[in-house]
Short mmCIF file of N, CA and C in Angstrom, two decimals:
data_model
loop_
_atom_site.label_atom_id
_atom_site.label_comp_id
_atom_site.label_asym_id
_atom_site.label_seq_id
_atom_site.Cartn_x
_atom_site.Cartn_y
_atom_site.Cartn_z
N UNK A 1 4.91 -10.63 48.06
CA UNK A 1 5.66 -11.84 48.32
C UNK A 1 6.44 -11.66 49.61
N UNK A 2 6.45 -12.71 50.40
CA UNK A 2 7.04 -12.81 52.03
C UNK A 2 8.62 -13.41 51.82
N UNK A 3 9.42 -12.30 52.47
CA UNK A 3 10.93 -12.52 52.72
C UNK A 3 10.91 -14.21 53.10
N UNK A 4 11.89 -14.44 52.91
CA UNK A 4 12.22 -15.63 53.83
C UNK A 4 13.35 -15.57 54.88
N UNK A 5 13.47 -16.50 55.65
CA UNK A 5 15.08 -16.08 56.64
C UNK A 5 16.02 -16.82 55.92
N UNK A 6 17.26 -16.80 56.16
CA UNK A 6 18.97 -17.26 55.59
C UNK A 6 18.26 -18.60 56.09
N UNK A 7 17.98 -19.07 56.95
CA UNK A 7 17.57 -20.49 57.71
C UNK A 7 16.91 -21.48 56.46
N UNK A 8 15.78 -20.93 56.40
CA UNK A 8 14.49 -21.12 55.47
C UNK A 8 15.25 -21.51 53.96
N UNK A 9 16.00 -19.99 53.61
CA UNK A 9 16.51 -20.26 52.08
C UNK A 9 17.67 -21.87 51.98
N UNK A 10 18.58 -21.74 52.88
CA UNK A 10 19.37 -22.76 52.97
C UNK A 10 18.76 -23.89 53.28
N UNK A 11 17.60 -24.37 54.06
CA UNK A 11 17.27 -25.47 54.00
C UNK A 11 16.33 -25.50 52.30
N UNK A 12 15.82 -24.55 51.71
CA UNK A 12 15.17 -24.88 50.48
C UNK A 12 16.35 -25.23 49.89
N UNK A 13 17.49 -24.57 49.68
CA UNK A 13 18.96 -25.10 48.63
C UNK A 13 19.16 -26.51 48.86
N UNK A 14 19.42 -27.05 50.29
CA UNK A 14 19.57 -28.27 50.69
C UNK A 14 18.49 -29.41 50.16
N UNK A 15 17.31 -29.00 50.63
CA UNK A 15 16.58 -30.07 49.89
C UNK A 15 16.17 -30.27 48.37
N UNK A 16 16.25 -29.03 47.71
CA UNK A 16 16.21 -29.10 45.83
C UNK A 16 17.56 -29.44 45.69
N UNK A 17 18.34 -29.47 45.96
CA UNK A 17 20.11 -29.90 45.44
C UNK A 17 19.92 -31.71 45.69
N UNK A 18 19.36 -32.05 47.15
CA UNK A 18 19.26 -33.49 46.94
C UNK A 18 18.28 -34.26 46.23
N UNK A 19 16.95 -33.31 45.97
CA UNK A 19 15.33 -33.84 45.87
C UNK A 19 15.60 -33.15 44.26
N UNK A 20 15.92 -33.45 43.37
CA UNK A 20 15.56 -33.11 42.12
C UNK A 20 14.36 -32.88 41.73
N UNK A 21 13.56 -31.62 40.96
CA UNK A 21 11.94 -32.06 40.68
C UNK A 21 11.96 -32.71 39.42
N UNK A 22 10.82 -33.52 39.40
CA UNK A 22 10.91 -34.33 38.45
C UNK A 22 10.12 -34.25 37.17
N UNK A 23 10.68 -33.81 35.98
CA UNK A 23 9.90 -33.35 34.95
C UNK A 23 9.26 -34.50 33.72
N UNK A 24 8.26 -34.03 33.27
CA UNK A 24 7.35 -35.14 32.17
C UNK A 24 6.72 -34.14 31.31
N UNK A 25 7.90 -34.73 30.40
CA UNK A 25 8.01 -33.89 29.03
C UNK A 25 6.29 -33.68 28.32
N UNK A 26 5.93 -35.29 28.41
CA UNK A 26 4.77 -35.60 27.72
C UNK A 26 3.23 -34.66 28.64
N UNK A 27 3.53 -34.12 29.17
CA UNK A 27 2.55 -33.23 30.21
C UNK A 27 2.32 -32.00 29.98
N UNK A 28 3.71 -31.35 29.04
CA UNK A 28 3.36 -29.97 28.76
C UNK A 28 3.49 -29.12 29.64
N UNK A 29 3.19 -28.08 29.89
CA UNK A 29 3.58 -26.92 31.16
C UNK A 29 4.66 -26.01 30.69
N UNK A 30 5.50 -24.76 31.21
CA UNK A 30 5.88 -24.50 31.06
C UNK A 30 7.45 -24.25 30.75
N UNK A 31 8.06 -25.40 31.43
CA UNK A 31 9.13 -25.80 30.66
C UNK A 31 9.36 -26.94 30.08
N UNK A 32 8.27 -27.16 28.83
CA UNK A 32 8.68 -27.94 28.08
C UNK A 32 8.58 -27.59 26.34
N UNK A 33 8.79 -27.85 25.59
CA UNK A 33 8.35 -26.90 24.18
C UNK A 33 7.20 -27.07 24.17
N UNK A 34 6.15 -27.52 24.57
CA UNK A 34 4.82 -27.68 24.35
C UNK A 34 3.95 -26.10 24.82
N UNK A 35 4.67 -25.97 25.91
CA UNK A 35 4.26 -24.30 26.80
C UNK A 35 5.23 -23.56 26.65
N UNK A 36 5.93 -23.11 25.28
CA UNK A 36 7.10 -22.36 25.36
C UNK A 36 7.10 -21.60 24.17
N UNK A 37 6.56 -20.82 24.01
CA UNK A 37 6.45 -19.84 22.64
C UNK A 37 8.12 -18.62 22.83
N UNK A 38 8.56 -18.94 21.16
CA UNK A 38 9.62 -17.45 21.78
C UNK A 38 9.22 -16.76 20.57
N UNK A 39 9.79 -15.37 21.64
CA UNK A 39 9.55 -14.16 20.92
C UNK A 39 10.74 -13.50 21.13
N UNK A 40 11.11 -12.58 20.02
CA UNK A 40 12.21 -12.02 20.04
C UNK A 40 11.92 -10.64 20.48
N UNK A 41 12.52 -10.18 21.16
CA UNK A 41 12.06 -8.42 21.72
C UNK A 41 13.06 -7.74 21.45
N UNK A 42 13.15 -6.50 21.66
CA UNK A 42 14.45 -5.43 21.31
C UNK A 42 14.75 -5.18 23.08
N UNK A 43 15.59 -4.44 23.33
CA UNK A 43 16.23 -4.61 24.61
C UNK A 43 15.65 -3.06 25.13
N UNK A 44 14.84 -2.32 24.57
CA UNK A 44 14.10 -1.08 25.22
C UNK A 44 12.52 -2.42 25.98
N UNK A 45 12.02 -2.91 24.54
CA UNK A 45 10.58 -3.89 25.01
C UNK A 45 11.20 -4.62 26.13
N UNK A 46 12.10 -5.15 26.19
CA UNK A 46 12.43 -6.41 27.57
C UNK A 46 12.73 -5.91 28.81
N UNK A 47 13.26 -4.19 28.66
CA UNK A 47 13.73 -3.45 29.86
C UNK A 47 12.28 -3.10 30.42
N UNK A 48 11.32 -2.56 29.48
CA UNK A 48 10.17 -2.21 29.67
C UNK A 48 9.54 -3.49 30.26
N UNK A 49 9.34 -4.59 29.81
CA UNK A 49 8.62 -5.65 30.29
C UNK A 49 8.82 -6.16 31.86
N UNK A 50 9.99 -5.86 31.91
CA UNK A 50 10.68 -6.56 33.25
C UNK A 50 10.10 -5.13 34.26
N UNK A 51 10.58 -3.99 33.75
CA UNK A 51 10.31 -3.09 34.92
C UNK A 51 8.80 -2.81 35.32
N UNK A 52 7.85 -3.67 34.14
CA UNK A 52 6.14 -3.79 34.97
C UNK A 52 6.15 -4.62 35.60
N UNK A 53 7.03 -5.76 35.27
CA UNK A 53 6.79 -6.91 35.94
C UNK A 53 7.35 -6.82 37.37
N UNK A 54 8.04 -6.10 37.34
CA UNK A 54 8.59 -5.88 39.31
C UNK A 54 7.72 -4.99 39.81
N UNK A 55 7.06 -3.97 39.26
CA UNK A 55 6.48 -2.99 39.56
C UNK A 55 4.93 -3.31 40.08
N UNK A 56 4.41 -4.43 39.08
CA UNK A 56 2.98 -4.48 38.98
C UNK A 56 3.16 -6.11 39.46
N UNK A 57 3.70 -6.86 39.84
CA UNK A 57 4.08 -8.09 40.41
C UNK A 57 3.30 -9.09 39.42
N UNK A 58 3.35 -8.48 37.68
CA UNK A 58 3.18 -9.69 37.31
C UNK A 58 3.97 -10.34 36.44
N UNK A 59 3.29 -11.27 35.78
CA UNK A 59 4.30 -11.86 34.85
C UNK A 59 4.53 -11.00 33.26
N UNK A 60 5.86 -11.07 32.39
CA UNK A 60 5.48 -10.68 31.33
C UNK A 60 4.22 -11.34 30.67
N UNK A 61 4.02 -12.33 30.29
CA UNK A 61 2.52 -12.72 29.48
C UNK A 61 1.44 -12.22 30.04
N UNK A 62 1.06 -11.83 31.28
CA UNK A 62 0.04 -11.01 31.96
C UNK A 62 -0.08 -9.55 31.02
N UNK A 63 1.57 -8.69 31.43
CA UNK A 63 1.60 -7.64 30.68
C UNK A 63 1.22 -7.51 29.17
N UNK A 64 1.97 -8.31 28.53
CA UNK A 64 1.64 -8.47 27.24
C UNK A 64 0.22 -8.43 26.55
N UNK A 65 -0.61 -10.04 27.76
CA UNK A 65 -1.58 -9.88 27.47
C UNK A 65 -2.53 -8.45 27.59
N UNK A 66 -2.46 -7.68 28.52
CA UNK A 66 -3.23 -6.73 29.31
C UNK A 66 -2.48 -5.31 27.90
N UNK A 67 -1.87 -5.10 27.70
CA UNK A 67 -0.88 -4.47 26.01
C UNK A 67 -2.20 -4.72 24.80
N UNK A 68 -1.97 -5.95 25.11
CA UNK A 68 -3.09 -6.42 23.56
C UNK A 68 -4.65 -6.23 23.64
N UNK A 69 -5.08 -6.29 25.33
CA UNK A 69 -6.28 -6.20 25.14
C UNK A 69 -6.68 -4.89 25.21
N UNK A 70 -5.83 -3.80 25.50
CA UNK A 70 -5.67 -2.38 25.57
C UNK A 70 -5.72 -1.80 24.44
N UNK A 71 -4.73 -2.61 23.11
CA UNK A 71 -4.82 -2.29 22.23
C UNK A 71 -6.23 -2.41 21.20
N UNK A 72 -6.59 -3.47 21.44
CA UNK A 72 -7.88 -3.90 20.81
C UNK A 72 -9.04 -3.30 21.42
N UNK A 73 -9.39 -2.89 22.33
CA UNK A 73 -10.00 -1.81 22.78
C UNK A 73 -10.43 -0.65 22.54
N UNK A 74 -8.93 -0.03 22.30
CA UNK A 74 -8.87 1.47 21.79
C UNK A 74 -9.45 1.35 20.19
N UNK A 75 -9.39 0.12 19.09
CA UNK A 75 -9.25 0.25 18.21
C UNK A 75 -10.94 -0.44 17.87
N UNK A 76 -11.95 -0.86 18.70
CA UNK A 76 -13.18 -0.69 18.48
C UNK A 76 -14.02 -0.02 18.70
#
């Protein structure tokens, strides 16, 4: 992922502070309950999750997923 300059970031603040994005509940995606599963983790799993996720630049559900298919693997 590419730095941005102080320039760049402040004009993105400026225009999302005036330009609201505009959300539709009925569409689904990820912030709406339709794309929003929770899971409860213990705070070793979430320290762990986060530190692949900076490490390996992905998302937790990537990790997770890539966990499960590792697991199911080993176990056929």
């Amino acid at each position: 992922m590419n730095d941005i300059t102080e320039e760049e970031a402040d004009a993105l603040d400026e225009y999302f502070t005036k330009n609201l994005p505009k959300c539709d509940p009925g569409k689904g995606g990820i912030t709406t309950r339709q794309g929003f599963r929770m899971v409860a983790l213990d705070r070793f799993s979430e320290d762990y999750l986060i530190t692949m996720a900076l490490a390996t630049k992905k998302t937790p559900t990537e990790i997770i997923s890539d966990l499960v298919r590792e697991k199911i693997a080993v176990s056929i």
